[in-house]
XYZ file of C-alpha atoms in Angstrom:
539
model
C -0.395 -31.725 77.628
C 0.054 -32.299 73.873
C -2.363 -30.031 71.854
C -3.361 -31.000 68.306
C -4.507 -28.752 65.307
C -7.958 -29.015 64.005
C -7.266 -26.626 61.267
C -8.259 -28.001 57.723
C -6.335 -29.081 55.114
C -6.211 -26.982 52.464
C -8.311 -27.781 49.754
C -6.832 -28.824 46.907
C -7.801 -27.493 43.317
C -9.963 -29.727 40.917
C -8.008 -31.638 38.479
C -8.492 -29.998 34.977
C -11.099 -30.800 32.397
C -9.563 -33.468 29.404
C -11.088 -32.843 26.214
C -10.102 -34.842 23.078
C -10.390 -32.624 19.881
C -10.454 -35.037 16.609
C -9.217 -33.468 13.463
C -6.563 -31.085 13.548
C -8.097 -28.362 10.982
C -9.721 -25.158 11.367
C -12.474 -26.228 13.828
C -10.117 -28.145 15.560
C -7.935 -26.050 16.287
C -10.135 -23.405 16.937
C -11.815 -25.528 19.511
C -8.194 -26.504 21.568
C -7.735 -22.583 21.347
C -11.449 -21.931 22.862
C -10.740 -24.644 25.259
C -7.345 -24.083 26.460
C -8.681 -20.321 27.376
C -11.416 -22.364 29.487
C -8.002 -24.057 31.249
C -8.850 -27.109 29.959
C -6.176 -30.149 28.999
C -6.407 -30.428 25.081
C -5.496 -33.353 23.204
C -5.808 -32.718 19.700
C -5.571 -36.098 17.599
C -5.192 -35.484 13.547
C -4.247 -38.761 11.505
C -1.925 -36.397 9.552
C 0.845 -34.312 10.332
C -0.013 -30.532 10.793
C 3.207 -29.157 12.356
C 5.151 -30.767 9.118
C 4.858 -28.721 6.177
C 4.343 -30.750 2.857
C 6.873 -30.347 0.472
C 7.510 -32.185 -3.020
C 10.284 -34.548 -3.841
C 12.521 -31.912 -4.744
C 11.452 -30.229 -1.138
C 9.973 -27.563 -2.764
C 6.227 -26.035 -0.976
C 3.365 -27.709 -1.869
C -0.409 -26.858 -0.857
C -3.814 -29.107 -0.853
C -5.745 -26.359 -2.707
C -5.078 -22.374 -2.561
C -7.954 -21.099 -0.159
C -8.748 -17.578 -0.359
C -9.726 -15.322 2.381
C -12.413 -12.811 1.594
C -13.693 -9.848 3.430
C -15.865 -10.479 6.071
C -13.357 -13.192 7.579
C -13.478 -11.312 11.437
C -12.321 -13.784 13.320
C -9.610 -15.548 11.101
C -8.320 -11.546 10.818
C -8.761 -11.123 14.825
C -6.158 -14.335 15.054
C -3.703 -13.149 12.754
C -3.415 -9.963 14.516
C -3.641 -12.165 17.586
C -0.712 -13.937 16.227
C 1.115 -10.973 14.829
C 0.758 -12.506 11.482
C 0.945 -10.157 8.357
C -0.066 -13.184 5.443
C -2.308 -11.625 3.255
C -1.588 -9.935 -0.252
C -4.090 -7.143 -1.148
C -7.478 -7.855 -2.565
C -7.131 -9.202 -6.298
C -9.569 -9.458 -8.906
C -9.731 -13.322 -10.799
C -10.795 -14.009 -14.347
C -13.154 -16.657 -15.431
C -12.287 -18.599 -18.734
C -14.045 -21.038 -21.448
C -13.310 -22.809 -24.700
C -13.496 -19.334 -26.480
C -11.228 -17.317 -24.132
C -12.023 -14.979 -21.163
C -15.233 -15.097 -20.252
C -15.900 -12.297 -17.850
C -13.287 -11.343 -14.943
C -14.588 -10.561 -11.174
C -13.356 -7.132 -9.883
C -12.400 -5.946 -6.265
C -16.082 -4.164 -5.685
C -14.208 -1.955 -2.372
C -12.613 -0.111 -4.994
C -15.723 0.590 -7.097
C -18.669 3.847 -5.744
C -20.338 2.265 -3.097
C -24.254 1.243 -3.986
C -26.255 -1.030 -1.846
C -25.830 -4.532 -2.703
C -26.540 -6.110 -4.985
C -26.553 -2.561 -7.324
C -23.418 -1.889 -6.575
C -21.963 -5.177 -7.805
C -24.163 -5.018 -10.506
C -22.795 -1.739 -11.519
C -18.990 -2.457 -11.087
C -19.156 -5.673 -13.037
C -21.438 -4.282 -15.641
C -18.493 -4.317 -18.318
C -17.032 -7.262 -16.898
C -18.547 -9.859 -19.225
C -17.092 -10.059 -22.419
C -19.470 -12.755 -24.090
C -22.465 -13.041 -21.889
C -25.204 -10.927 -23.444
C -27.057 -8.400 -20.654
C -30.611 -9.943 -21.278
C -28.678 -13.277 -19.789
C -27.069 -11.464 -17.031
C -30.581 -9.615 -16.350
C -31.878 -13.062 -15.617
C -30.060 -13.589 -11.885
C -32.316 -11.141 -10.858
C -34.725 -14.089 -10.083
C -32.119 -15.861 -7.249
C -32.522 -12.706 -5.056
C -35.629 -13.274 -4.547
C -34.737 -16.917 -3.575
C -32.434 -15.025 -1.565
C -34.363 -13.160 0.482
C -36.869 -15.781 1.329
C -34.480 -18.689 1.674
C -34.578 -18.519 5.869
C -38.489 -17.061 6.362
C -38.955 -20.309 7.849
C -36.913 -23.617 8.439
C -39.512 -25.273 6.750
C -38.596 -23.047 3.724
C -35.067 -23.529 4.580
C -35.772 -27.383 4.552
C -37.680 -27.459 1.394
C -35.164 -25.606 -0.654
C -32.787 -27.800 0.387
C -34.760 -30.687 -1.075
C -34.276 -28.952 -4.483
C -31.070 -29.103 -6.572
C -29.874 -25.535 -7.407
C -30.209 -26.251 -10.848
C -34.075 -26.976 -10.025
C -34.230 -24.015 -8.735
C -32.221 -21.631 -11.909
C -34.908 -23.410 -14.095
C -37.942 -22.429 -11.733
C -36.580 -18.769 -11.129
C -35.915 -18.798 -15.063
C -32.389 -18.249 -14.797
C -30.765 -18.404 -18.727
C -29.284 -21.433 -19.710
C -25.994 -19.482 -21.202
C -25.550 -17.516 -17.732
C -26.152 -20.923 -15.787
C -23.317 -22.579 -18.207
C -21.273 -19.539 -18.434
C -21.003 -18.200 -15.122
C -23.124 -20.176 -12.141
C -21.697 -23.367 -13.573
C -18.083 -22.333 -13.186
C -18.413 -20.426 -10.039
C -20.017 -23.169 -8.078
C -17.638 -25.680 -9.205
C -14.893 -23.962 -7.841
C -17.044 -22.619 -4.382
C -19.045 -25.663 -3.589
C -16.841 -27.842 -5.702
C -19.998 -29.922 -7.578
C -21.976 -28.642 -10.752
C -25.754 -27.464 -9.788
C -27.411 -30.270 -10.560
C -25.672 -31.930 -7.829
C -26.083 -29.030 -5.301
C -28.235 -28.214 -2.558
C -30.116 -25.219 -3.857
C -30.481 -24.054 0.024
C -27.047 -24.227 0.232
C -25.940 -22.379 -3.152
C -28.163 -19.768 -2.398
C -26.219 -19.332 1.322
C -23.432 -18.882 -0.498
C -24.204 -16.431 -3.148
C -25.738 -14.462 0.002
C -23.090 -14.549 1.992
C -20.613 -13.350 -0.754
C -22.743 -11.403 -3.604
C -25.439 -10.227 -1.735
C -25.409 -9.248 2.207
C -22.605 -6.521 1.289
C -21.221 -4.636 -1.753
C -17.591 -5.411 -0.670
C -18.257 -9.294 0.401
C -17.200 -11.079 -2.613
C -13.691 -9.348 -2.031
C -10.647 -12.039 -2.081
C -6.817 -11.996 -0.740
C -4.272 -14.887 -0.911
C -1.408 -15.790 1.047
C 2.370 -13.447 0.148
C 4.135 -16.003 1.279
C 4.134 -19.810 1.704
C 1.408 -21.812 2.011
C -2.191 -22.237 4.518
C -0.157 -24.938 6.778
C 3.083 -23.351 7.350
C 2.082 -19.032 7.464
C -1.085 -19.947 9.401
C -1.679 -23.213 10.613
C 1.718 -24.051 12.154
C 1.939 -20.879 14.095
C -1.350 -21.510 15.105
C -0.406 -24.507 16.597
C 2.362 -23.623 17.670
C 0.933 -20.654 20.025
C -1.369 -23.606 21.447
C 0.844 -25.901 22.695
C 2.847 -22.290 24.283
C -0.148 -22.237 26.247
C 1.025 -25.859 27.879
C -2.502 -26.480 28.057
C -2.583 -28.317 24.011
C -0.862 -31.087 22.917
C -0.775 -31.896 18.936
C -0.182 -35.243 17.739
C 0.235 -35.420 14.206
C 0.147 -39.513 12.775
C -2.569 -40.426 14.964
C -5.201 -43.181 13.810
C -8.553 -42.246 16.136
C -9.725 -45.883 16.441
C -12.954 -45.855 18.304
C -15.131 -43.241 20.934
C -15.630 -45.357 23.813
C -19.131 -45.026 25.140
C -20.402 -46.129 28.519
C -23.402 -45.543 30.127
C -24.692 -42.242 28.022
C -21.293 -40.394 27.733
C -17.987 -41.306 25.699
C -15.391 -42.177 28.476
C -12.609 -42.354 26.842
C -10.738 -42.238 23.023
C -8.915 -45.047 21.649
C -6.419 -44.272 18.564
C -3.563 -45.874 17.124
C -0.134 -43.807 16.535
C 2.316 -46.481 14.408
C 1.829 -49.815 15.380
C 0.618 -48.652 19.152
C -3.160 -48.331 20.778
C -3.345 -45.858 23.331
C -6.425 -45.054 25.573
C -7.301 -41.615 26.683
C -9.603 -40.878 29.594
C -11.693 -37.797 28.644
C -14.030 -35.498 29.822
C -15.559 -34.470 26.341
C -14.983 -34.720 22.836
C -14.921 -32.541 19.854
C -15.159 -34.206 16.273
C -13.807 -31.830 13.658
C -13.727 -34.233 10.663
C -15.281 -34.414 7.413
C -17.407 -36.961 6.302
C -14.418 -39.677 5.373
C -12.919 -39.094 8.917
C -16.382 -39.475 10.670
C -17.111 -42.735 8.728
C -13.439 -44.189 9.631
C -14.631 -43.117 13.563
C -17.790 -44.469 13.248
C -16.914 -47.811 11.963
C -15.130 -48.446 14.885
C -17.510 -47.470 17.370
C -20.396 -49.757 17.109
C -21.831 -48.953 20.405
C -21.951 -45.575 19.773
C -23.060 -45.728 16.341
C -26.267 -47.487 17.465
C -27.421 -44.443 20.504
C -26.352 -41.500 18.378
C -28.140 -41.433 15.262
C -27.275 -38.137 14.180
C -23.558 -39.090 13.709
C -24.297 -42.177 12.148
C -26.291 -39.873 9.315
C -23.118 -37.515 9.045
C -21.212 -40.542 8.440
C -23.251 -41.803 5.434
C -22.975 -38.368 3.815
C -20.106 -38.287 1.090
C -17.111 -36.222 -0.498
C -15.707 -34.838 -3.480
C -11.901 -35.868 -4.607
C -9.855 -32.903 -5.228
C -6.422 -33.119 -7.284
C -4.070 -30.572 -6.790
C -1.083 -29.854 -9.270
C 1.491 -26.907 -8.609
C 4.491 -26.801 -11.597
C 7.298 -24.566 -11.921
C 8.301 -22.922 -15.073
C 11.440 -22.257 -16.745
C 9.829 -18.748 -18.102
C 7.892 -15.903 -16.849
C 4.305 -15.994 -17.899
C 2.306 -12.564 -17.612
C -1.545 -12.644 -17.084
C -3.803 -9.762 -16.404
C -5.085 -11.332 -13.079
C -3.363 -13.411 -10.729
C -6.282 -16.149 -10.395
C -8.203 -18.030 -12.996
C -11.012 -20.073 -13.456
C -11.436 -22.748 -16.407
C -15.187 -23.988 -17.089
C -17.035 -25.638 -19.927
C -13.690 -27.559 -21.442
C -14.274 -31.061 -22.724
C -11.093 -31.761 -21.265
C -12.062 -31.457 -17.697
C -14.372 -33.797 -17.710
C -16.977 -32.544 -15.588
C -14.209 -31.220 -12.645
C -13.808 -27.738 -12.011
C -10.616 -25.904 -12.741
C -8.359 -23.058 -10.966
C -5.149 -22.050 -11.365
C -3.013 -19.247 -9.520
C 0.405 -17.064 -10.506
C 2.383 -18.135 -7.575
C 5.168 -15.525 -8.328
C 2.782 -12.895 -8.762
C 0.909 -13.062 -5.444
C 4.426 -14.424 -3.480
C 6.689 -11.964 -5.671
C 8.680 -11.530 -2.717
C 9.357 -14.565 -1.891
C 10.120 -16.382 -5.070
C 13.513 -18.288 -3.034
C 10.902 -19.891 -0.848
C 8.971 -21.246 -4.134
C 11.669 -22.367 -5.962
C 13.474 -23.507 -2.832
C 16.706 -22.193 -3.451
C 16.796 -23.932 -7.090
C 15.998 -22.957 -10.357
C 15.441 -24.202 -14.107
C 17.944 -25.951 -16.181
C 18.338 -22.538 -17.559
C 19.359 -20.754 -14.226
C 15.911 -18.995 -14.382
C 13.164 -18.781 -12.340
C 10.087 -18.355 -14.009
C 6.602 -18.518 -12.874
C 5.196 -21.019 -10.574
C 1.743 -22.252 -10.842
C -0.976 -23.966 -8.424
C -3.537 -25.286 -10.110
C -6.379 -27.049 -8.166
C -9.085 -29.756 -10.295
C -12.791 -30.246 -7.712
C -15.596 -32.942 -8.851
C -11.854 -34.464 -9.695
C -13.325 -38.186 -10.030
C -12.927 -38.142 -14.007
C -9.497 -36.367 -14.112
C -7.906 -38.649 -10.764
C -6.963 -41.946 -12.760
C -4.947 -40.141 -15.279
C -1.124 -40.392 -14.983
C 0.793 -37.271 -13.679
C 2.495 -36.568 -16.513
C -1.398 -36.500 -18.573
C -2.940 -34.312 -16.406
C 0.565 -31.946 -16.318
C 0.120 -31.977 -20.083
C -3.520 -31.164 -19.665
C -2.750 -28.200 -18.116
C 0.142 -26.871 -20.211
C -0.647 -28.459 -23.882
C -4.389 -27.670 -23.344
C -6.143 -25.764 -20.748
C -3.641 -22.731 -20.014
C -2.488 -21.820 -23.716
C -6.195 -21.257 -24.391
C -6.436 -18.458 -21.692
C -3.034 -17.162 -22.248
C -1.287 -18.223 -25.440
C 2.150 -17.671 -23.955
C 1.754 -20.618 -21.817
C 2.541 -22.719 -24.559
C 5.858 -21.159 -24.908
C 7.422 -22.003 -21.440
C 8.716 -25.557 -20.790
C 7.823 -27.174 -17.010
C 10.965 -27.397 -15.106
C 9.444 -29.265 -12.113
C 6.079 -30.250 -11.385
C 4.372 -32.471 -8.884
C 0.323 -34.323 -8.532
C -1.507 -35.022 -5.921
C -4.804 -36.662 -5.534
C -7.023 -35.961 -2.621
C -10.316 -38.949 -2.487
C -12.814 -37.482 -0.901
C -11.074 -34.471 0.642
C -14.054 -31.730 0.904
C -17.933 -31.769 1.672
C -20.380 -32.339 -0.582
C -23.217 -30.218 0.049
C -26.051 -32.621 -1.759
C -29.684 -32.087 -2.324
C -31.589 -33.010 0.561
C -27.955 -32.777 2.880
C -28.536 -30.571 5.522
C -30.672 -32.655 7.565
C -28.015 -35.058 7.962
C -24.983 -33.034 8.331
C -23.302 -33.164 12.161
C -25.116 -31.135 14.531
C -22.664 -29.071 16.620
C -25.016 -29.765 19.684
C -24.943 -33.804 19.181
C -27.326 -36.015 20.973
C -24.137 -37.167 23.326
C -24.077 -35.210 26.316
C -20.262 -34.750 26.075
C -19.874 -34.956 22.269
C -19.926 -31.632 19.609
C -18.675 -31.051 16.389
C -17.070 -28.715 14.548
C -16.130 -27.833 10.684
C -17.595 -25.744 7.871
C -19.900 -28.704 6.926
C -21.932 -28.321 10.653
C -25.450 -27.344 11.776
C -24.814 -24.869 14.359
C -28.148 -24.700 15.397
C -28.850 -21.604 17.821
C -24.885 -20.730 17.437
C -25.178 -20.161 13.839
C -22.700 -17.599 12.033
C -23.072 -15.109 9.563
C -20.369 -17.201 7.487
C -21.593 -19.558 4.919
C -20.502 -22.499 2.619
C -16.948 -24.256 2.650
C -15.611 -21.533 4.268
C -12.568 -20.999 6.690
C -13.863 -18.569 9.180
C -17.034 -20.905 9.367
C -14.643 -23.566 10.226
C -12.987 -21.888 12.577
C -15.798 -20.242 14.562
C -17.413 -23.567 14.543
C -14.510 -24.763 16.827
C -14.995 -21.846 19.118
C -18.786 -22.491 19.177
C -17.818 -26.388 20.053
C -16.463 -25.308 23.199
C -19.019 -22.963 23.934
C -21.582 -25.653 23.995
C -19.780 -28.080 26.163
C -19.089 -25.066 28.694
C -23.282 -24.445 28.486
C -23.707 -28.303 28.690
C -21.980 -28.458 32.187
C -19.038 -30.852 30.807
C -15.727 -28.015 31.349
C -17.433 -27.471 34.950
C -18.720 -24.439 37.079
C -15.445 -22.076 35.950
C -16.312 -22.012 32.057
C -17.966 -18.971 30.617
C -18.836 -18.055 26.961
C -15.700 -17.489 24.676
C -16.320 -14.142 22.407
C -17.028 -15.159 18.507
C -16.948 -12.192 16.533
C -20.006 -11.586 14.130
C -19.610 -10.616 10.361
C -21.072 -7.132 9.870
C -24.368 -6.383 9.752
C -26.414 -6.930 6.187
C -27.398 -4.350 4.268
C -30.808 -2.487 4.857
C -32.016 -3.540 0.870
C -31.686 -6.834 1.989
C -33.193 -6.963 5.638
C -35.419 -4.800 4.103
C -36.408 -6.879 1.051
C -36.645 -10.001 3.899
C -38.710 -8.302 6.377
C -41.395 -7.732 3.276
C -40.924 -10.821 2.450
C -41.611 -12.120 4.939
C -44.515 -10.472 5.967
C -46.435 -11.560 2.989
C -45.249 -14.718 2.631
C -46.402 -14.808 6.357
C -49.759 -13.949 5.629
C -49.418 -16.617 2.513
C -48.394 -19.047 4.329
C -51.342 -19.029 6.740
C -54.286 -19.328 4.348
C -52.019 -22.252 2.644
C -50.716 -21.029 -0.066
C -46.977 -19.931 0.332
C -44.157 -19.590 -1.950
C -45.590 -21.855 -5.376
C -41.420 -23.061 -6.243
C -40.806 -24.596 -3.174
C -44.161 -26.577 -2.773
């Protein structure tokens, strides 16, 4: 007799979660990272090319920007060690300049007696200013109160928001000459826009997060050696795809998120001439405002159901132009950073420029790549990086070049005008970073988005419930905002049963003067607040 088996088959293991990550930056990546970990199939989409390093005509290294990294940068630190990355120079201090020369210069605070913050910056920077008179520098005092109260409520939060910072300087009677001299020029080159044309909810997050929650926090390193996309970003990605988990495709056109019923099914982009359609499970956008328009457009359907994107889309950006120029003589400065403000000649933009061979002295082939001047020399190399750019943009390479070294340089360092440019190249950037607008927050992308399946990620997000001790336009945010992405699909049941909560590091705790100061704060704004009075400048 014939016996048969009524064993069962073994059961075969689910097919992996697809996830489509948009944008190919710091959330983005961080989010393919969070969500390979999760064994998840990542397909991150970037219209650019982040595994190719950009390079000038003459194939030397170029860079959208120099971005610093500052102290309390815990989990960008945690992946470099991760990635057995050494990239960072040692802290350096950065001098501010105007029409009549330096203007004050920023120091490295870990090397000064520690003091609670905001004494102890107060203290170490004391002699810092060389024009600004110390009733005008008395006058910040003001702001830390705005400070402290800024998050008592998010109806505070909210109406602070609706205020321009420069509303608010005026109301906290903040001097005109340290507004000018110093606010002016710092925001520019932090937030990228002058006060008037900045969220004062937002300003004041920033000069929290990096003047006042710590002694130590305004702190800033560079890179020793190349640039952001080729020390960091490339190994990055490279350690992603390792995982076999992550693919990268660079010159990819996201054309539209297919929605159906209340989910986005699938992603259509274009790579060349070429649609392609990929079945997904979830989807992370990590784009800034130009990139969420461009997805937007072409995604009518979904445009209509999910208003919150549709509001992040109407939000806009500020052009950047970034100019790097190599010398045929050595220029010494006393700090490796500067800041130009206040100059006619900028025409409204902001103004930075950075000693290449000072903070890459090591590595001055790599910067010259393998040439050198007419002369056989190789003298200093310069990145210098314009924000609010719209004014300075339309002006021919060669005028804004001679901008630089006819005009703005020699009048922070004289010797500038003595060196001739041996190469140089321009770049524009439209509408390259967030603008962080009165009245913005509200419709900046949620990280939780009304689509089930659907989060973002970037520095410019709401993170809701997930939020970060990170603030502003600011790398780590980015980058834990991509973690945080794929923590809230995992929570939303999209990567299945199997998920569980990836680790996000927090910055270190504040200081007790200011926990103190907001627990007072609010206490009596508390009690304020319930007989109807509350705080009179943000009424």
């Amino acid at each position: 007799m014939l016996k048969t088996s009524c064993a069962p088959a073994p059961a075969t293991a689910p097919a992996p979660k697809r996830v489509a990550v948009v944008g190919a930056g710091w959330g983005g990546l961080g989010a393919a990272k969070a969500l390979a970990a999760q064994g998840v199939e990542v397909t991150v989409l970037d219209a650019g090319q982040p595994l190719v390093e950009m390079t000038t005509a003459s194939g030397k290294p170029f860079d959208l920007g120099q971005r610093g990294f500052w102290k309390d940068y815990p989990n960008l630190n945690a992946l470099g060690d991760e990635l057995g990355l050494d990239p960072y120079t040692e802290f350096t201090e950065s001098s501010f300049f105007g029409p009549e020369g330096l203007e004050a210069t920023a120091p490295v605070f870990s090397g000064s007696m520690e003091l609670p913050s905001p004494l102890g910056q107060v203290f170490a920077s004391f002699d810092r200013f060389k024009r600004l008179p110390l009733a005008d520098r008395a006058s910040i005092a003001g702001l830390l109160y705005a400070m402290v109260d800024l998050n008592r409520t998010p109806e505070t939060f909210a109406k602070y928001d609706r205020m321009s910072a420069h509303e608010l300087f005026r109301t906290m009677r903040v001097s005109e000459r340290l507004v000018e001299d110093f606010l002016k020029p710092t925001l520019l080159v932090g937030l990228f826009k002058p006060p008037e044309e900045l969220s004062a909810a937002v300003t004041m997050e920033l000069l929290y997060f990096y003047a006042l929650a710590h002694q130590t926090a305004f702190d800033v390193r560079w890179l020793k050696k190349g640039t952001v996309q080729s020390t960091l970003v490339r190994p990055f990605a490279e350690s992603l795809e390792a995982t076999g988990l992550v693919t990268i495709k660079g010159g990819c056109y996201v054309a539209s998120l297919d929605y159906d019923g209340d989910r986005v099914a699938s992603v259509t982009y274009k790579e060349g001439d070429a649609a392609h359609t990929l079945d997904v499970d979830g989807v992370v956008l990590a784009l800034g405002s130009t990139g969420m328009k461009n997805v937007m457009r072409g995604s009518p359907e979904l445009a209509k159901k999910a208003g919150d994107l549709s509001l992040a889309a109407s939000l806009d950006a500020i052009d950047v132009v970034a100019v790097r120029i190599w010398l045929d003589g050595v220029v010494d400065t006393d700090t490796p950073v500067g800041v130009l403000s206040r100059f006619e000649e900028l025409r409204g933009a902001g103004g930075t420029f950075f000693l290449l061979d000072q903070l890459q002295k090591d590595h001055l082939d790599e910067l010259w790549a393998g040439s050198t001047a007419d002369n056989g020399a190789r003298g200093s190399v310069l990145s210098c990086d314009f924000y609010n750019a719209g004014a300075i943009a339309p002006l021919s390479d060669d005028a804004i070049v001679s901008l630089l070294m006819d005009t703005l340089l020699p009048r922070a360092y004289p010797a500038f005008g003595k060196v001739g440019v041996a190469d140089a190249c321009v770049r524009r950037f439209p509408k390259a970073v967030s603008w962080f607008s009165p009245g913005s927050f509200s419709k900046r992308p949620p990280l939780a988005t009304s689509v089930p399946n659907v989060v973002c990620a970037g520095d410019w997000v709401r993170m809701g419930d997930r939020e970060h001790g990170a603030k502003g336009l600011c790398q780590e945010r980015a980058l834990v905002s991509g973690y945080e992405a794929c923590n809230e699909l995992a929570a939303r049941g999209v990567l299945g049963k199997q998920a569980t909560e990836v680790a996000v590091l927090p910055v270190r705790d504040d200081e007790v003067a200011y926990t103190t100061g907001a627990r007072v704060n609010g206490a009596v704004q508390g009690a304020l607040d319930r007989v109807g009075l509350g705080s009179f400048w943000v009424r």
